[in-house]
Coordinates of C-alpha atoms and ligand atoms in Angstrom, one line a residue:
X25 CA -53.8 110.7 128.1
X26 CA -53.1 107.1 127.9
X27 CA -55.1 104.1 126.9
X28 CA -56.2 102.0 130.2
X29 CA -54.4 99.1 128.6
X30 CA -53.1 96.9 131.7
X31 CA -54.9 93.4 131.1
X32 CA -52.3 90.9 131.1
X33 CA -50.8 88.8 128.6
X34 CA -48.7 85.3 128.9
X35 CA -45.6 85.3 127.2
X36 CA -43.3 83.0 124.9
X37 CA -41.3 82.5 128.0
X38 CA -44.4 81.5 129.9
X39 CA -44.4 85.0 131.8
X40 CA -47.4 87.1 132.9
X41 CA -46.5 90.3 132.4
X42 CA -49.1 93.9 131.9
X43 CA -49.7 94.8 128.1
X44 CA -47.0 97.7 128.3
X45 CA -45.2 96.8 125.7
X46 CA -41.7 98.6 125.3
X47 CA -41.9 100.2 128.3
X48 CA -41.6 97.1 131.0
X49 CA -38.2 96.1 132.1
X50 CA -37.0 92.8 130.1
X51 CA -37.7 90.5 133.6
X52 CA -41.0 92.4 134.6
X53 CA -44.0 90.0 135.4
X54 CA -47.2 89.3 137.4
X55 CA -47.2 87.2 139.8
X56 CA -50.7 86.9 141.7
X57 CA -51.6 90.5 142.1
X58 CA -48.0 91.6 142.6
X59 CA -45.6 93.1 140.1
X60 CA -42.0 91.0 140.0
X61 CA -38.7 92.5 138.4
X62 CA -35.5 90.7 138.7
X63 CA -37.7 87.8 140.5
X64 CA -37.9 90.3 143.1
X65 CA -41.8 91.3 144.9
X66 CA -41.8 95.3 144.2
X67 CA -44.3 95.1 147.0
X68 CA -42.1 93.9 149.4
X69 CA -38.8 95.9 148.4
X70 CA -41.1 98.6 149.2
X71 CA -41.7 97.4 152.6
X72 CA -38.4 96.7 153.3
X73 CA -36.4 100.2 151.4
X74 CA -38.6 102.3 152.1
X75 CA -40.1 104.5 149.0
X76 CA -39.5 106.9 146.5
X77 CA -37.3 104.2 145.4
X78 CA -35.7 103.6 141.8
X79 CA -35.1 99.8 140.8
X80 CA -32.9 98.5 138.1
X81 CA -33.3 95.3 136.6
X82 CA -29.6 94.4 136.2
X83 CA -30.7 91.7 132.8
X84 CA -32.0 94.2 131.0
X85 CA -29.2 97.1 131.8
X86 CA -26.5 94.4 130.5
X87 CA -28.4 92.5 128.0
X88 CA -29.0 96.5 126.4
X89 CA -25.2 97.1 126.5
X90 CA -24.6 93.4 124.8
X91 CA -26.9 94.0 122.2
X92 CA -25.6 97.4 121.4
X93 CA -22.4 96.2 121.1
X94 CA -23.1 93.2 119.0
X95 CA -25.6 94.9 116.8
X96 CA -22.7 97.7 115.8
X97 CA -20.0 94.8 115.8
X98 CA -21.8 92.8 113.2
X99 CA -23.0 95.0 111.0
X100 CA -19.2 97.9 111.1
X101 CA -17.1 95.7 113.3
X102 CA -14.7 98.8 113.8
X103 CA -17.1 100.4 116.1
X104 CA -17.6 101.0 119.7
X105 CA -20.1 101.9 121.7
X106 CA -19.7 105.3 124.3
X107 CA -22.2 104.9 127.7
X108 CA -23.6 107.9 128.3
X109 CA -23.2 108.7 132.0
X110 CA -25.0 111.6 132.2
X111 CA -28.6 109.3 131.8
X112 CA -27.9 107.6 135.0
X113 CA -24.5 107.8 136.8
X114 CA -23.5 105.6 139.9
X115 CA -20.6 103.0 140.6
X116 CA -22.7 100.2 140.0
X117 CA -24.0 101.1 136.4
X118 CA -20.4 102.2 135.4
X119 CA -18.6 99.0 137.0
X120 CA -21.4 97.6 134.7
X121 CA -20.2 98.9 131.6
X122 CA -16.9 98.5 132.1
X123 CA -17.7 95.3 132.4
X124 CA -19.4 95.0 129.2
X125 CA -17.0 96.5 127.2
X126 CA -18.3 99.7 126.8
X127 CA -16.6 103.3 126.0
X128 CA -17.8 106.2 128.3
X129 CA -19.1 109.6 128.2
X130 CA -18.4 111.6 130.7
X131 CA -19.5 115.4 130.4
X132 CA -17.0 116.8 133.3
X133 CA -15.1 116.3 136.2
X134 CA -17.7 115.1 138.4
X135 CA -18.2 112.0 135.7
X136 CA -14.8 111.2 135.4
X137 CA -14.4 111.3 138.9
X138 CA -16.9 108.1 139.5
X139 CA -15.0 106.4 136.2
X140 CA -11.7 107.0 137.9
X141 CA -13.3 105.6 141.7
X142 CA -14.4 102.2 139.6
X143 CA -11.4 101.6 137.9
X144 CA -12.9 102.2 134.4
X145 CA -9.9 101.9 131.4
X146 CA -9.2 105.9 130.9
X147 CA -8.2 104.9 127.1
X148 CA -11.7 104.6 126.8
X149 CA -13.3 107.4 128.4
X150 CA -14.0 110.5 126.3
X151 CA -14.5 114.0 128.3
X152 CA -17.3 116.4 127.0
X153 CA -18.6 119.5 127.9
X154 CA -19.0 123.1 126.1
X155 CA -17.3 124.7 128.9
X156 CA -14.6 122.4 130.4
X157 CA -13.2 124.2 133.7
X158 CA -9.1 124.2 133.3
X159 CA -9.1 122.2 136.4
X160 CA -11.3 119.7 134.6
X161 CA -9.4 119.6 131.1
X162 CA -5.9 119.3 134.1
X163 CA -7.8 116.2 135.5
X164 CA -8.8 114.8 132.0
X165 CA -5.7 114.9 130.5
X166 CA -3.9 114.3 133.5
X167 CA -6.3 110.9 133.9
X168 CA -5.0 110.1 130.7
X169 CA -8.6 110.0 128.9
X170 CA -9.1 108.5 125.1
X171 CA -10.6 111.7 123.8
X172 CA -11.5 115.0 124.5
X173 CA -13.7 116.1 122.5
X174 CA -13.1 119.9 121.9
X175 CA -16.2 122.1 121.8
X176 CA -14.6 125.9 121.0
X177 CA -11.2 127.1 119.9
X178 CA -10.6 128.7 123.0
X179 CA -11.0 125.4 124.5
X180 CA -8.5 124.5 121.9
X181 CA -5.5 126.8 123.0
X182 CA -6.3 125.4 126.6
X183 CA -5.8 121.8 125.9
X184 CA -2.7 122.5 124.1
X185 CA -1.3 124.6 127.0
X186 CA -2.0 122.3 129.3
X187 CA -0.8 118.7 127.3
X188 CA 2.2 120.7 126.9
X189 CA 2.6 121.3 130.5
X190 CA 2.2 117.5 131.2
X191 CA 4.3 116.4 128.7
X192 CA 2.0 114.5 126.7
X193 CA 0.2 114.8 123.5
X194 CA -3.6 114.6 123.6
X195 CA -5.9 113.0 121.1
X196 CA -9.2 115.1 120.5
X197 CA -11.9 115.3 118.6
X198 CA -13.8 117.9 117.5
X199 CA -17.3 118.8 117.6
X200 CA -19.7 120.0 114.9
X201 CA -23.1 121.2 114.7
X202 CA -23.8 119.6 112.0
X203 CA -27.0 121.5 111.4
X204 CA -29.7 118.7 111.4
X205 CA -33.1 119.4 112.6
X206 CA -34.2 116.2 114.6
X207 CA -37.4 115.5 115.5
X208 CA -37.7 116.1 119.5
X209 CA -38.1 118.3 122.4
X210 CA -36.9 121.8 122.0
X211 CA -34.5 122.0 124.8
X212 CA -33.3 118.0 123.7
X213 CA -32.2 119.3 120.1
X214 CA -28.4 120.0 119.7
X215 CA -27.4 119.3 116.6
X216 CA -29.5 122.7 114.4
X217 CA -27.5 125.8 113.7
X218 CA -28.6 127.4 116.4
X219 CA -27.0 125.7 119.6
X220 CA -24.6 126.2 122.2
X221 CA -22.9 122.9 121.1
X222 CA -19.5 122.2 119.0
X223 CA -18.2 124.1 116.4
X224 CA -20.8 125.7 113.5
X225 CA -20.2 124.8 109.7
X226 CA -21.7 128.3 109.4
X227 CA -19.2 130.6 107.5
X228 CA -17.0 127.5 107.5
X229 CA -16.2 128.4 110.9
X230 CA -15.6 124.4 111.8
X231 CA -13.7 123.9 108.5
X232 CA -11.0 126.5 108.5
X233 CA -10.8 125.7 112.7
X234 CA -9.7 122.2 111.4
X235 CA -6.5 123.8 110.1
X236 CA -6.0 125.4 113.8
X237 CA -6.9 122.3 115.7
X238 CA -4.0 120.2 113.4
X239 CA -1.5 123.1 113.9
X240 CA -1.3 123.1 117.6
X241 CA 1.1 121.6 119.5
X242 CA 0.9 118.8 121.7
X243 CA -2.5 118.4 120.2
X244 CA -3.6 115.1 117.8
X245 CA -6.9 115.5 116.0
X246 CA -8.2 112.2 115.1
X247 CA -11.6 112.7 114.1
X248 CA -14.8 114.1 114.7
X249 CA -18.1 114.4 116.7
X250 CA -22.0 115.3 116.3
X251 CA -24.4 114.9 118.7
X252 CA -28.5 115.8 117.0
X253 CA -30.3 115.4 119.6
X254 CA -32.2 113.1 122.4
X255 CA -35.3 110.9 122.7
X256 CA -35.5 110.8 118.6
X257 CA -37.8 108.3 116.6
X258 CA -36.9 109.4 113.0
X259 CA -33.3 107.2 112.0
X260 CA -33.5 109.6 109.1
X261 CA -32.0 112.4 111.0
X262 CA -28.7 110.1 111.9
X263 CA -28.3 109.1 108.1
X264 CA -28.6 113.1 107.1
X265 CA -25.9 113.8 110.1
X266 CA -23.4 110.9 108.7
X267 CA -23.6 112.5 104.9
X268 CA -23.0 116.0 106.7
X269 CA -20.4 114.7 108.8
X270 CA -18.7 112.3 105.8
X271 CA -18.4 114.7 103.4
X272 CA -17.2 117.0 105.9
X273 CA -14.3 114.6 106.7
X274 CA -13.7 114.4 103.1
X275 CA -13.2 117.8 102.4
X276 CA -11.0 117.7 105.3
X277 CA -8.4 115.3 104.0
X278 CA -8.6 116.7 100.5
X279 CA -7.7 119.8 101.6
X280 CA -5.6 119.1 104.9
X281 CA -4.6 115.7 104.2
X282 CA -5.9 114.4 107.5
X283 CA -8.0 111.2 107.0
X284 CA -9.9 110.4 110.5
X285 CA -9.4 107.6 112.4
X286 CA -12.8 108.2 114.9
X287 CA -16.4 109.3 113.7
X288 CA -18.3 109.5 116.6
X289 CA -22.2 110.0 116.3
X290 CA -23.5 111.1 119.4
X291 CA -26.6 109.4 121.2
X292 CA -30.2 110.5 121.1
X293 CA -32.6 106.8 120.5
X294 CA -35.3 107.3 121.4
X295 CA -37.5 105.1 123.9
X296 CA -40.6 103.8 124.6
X297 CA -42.4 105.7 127.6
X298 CA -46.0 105.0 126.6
X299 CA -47.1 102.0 125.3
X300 CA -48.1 103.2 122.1
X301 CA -44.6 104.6 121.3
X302 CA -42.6 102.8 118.6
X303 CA -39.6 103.3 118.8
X304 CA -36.8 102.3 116.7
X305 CA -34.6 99.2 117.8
X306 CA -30.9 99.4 118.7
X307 CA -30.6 96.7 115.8
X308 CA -32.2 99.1 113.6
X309 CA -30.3 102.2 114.9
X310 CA -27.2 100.3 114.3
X311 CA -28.2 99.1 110.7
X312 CA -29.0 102.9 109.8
X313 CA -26.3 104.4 111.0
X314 CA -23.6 101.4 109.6
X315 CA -25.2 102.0 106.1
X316 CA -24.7 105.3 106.2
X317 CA -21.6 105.7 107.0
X318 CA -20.6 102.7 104.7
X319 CA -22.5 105.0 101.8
X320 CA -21.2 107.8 102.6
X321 CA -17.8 106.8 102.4
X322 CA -18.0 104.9 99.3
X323 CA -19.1 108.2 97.4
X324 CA -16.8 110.3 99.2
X325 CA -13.7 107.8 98.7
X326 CA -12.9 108.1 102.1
X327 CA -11.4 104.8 104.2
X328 CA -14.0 103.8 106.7
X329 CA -13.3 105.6 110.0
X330 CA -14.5 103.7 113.4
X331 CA -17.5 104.5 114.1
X332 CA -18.6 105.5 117.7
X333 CA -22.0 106.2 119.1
X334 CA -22.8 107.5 122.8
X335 CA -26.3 105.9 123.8
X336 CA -28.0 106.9 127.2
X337 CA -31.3 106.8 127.6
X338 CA -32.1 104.0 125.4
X339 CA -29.3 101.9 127.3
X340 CA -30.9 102.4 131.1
X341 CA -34.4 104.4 130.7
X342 CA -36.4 101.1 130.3
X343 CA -34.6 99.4 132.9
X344 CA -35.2 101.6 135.4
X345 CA -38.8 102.3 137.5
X346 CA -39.4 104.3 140.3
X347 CA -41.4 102.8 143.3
X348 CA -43.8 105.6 145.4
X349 CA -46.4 104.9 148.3
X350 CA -49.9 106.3 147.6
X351 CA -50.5 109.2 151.0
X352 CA -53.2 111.5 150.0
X353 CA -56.1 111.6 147.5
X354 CA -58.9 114.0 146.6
X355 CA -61.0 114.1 143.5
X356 CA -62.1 117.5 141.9
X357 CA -65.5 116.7 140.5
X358 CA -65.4 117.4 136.5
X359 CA -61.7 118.4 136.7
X360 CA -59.4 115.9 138.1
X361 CA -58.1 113.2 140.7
X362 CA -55.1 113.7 142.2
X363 CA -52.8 110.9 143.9
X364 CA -50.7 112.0 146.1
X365 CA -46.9 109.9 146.1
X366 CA -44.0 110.4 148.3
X367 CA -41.9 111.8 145.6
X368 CA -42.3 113.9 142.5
X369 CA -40.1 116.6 141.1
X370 CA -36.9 116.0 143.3
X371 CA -36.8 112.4 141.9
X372 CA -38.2 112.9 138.2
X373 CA -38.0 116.4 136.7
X374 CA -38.6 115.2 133.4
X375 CA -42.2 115.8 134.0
X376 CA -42.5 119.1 134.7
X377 CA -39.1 120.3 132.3
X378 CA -40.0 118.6 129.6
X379 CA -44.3 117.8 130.1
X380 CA -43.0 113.9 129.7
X381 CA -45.5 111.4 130.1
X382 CA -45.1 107.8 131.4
X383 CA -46.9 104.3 132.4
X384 CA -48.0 103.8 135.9
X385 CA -49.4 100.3 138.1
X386 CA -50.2 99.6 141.2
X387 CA -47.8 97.1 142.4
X388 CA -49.9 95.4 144.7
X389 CA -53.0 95.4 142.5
X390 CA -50.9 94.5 138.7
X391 CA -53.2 91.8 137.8
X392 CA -56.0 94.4 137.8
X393 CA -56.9 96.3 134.8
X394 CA -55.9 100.1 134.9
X395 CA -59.4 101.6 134.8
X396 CA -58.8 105.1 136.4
X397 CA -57.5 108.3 135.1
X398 CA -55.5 109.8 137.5
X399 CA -53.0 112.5 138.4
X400 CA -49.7 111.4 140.5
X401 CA -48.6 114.5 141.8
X402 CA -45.8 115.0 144.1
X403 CA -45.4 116.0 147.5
X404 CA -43.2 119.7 146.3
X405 CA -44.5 122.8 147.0
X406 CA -45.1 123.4 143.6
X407 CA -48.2 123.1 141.6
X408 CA -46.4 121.9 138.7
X409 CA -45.0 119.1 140.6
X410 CA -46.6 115.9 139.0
X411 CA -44.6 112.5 137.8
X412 CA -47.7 111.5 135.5
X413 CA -50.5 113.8 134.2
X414 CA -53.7 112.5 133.5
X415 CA -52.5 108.6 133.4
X416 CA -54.6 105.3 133.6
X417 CA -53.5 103.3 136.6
X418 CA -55.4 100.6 138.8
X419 CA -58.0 102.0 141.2
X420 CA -56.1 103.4 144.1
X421 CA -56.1 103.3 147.8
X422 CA -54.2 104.4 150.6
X423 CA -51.0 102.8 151.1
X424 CA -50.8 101.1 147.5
X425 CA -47.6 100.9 145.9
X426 CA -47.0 102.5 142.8
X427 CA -44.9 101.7 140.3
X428 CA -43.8 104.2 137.3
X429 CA -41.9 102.4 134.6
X430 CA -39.3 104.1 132.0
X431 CA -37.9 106.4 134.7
X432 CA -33.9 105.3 134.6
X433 CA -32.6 107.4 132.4
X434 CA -32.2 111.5 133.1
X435 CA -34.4 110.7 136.7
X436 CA -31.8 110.0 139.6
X437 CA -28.7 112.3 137.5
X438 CA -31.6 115.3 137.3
X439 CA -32.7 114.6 140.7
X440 CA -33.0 117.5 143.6
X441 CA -32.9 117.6 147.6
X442 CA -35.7 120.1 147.1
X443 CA -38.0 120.8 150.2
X444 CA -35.7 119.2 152.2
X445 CA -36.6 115.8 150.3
X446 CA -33.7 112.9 150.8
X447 CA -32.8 111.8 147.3
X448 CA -34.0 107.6 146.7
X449 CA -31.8 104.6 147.4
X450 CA -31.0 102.8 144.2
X451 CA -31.6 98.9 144.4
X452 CA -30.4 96.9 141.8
X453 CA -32.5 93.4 141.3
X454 CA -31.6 89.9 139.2
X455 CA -32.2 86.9 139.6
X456 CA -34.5 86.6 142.6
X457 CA -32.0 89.0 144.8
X458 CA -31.8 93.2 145.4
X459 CA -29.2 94.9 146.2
X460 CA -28.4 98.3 147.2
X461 CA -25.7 100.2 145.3
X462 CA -26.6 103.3 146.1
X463 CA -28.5 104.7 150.0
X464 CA -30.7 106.5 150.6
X465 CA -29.7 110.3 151.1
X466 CA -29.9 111.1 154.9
X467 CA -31.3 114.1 156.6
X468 CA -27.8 114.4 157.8
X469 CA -26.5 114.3 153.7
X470 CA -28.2 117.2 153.5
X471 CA -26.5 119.6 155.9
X472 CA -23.2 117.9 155.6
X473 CA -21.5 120.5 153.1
X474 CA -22.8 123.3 155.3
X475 CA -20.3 124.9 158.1
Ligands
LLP510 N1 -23.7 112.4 123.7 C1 -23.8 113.7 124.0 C2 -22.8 114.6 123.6 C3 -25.0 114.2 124.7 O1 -25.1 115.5 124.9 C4 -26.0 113.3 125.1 C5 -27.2 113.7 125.8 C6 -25.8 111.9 124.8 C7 -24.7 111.5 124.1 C8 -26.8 110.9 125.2 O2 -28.0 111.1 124.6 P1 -29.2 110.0 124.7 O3 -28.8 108.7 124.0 O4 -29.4 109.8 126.2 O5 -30.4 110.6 124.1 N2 -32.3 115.6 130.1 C9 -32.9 115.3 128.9 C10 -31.9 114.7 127.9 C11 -30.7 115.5 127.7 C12 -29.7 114.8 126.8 C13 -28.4 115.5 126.9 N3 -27.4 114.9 126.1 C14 -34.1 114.4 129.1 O6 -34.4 114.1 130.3 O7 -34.8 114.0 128.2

């Protein structure tokens, strides 16, 4: 359960904004009783799009990306910084990064796809996935993608075969499991021994693979890739996987004489979603993980490889909210009161996967303090259908606008047609001005695959 903590505070910048802390996009005020993001009335973009509806506040998306970049530039300026599409994927968002200079993840054909619609650079696009279709690794390769980054040995033989056939050699990198427990979510960890993820150090299984990987034709290994986990607080966990990884990549060139030119560290920062979280900055992600690799490869002798990290979430979860209309109420004496939104599971899952908890306002009502404890459950057929459980929010009517913050990262790319439900339009907001980039599904989107 979360504190009622809404009263509002002037800023440096002579903003009002709600005492949320981390968890309100960067342009997020109060203005009167209404809640502004991108100078843009909430309250009115409801009005006029229609809700559920997810927001982005374009300053904060780009001024994330900018400061991820710079923070890894300055401090190991042979770096580069991967977009994670998976978190949130449209054209927009990746016209976005491109723009800023970013790499890109892309986690199958589907991703690349959109990369390849925008125009995004393919030498900076690397393609993952534990079980890359042929026609996927065809498309990759064929798309003339930066990376892959290998996940098996069979996958291995595949990309060789298929390089081959196209005439053209493919850089890869391969993946290891490093075997670092980090500090999260169950189903978020991938980097512990135990994982359907990259190739195990157990048995040296990754180490003698090496020695396969270099021997294959039409095939250049340049390096290598770990991935611990997501939503993590503890840097400590990225420092232990850059000694495991180092030292791996030393033993590699002592005994293969292959000295990496890519060391690529995965994502997983975690965010603020309550504003009691403390997470760790992306300046203080970056230092951690420059230091250790500079360490690392001081003790280990080994020439300082680029290094590449893969943010998501803490690039676009921040930035995004998702606006609901308040339909139904009803109050269980001595158990709970439920709020009834036009939305729920088939526009944020993370709830009821993951029991995620989040910040909630009434739009219309931001100047008020949150003084109610309050279920927002969704309009599914399911009883575990819920965006926030047991939050503090404004005292709610009929009609009011709700606003749930921290929901742009893992919401629309996990998002369902469930019950029938039309998924959100996206709106993207800066400077005074929304746009769409992405409509609203259709009832007619949703038959239009069937014959
Ligand atoms: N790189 C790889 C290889 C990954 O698998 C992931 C996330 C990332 C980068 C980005 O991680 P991030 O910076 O976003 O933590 N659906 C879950 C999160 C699953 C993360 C999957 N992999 C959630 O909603 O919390």
């Amino acid at each position: 359960m979360s504190l009622p903590k809404s009263d509002l505070s002037k800023q440096a910048d002579g903003r009002t904004t709600m005492q949320l802390g981390p968890v309100l996009p960067k342009t997020a005020e109060v203005r009167g009783s209404h809640l502004f993001i991108g100078g843009v009335d909430m309250v009115e973009l409801a009005a006029e799009q229609g809700t559920a509806l997810y927001v982005f506040d374009e300053a904060d998306l780009r001024d994330r990306m900018e400061r991820y970049r710079e923070a890894f530039c300055e401090r190991y300026p042979n770096s580069g910084v991967l977009y994670a599409s998976k978190a949130f994927l449209n054209k927009e968002v990746l016209r976005i990064a491109a723009d800023e200079g970013m790499f890109l993840d892309v986690s199958g054909g589907g991703e690349l796809a959109c990369a390849q619609a925008v125009g995004f650079p393919m030498e900076r696009v690397f393609v993952h996935g534990n079980n890359k279709t042929e026609a996927e690794l065809r498309e990759a390769i064929s798309a003339g993608v930066g990376r892959i980054v290998l996940d098996t040995r069979i996958e291995l033989g595949r990309v060789s075969r298929i390089a081959g056939e196209l005439g053209v050699t493919q850089k890869v990198l391969m993946r290891i499991t490093p075997g670092v427990e980090a500090d999260t979510h169950e189903y978020i960890k991938t980097g512990c021994e135990d994982s359907k993820f990259g190739f195990t150090m157990l048995d040296d299984f990754a180490f003698k693979c090496v020695g396969d990987v270099l021997a294959a034709p039409n095939v250049d290994l340049v390096g290598f890739h770990c991935h611990i986990g997501s939503q993590i607080f503890a840097l400590h966990s990225f420092a232990e996987a850059v000694q495991v990884m180092v030292k791996f990549a030393a033993r590699v060139r002592d005994t293969y004489g292959l000295v990496i030119e890519d060391l690529d560290m995965g994502g997983g920062l975690g965010i603020a979603y309550l504003a009691d979280d403390e997470p760790s900055s992306i300046e203080e992600f970056a230092q951690c993980t420059s230091d250790a690799v500079m360490q690392a490869c001081l003790e280990c002798g080994l020439a300082m490889p680029r290094l590449l990290v893969e943010p998501g979430r803490s690039l676009v979860a921040n930035a995004g909210v998702t606006l609901y209309t308040v339909g139904v109420m009803k109050t269980l004496p001595n158990i709970r009161k439920y709020v009834g939104i036009d939305g729920g599971m088939s526009d944020n899952i993370r709830t009821a996967l993951y029991h995620a908890s989040y910040e909630a306002v009434i739009a219309n009502k931001a100047d008020e303090p949150r003084t109610e404890i309050v279920t927002l459950c969704g309009k599914h057929c399911e009883s575990g259908d819920a965006v926030v459980l047991d939050g503090s929010i404004q005292r709610p009517d009929m009609g009011d606008i709700v606003c749930v913050f921290a929901t742009g990262a893992y919401c629309y790319t996990m998002s369902s047609s469930y019950n029938g439900q039309p998924r959100p339009a996206i709106v993207f907001v800066r400077d005074g001005e929304a746009r769409v980039v992405t409509r609203r599904e259709t009832y007619a989107d949703l038959m239009v695959r069937d014959l």
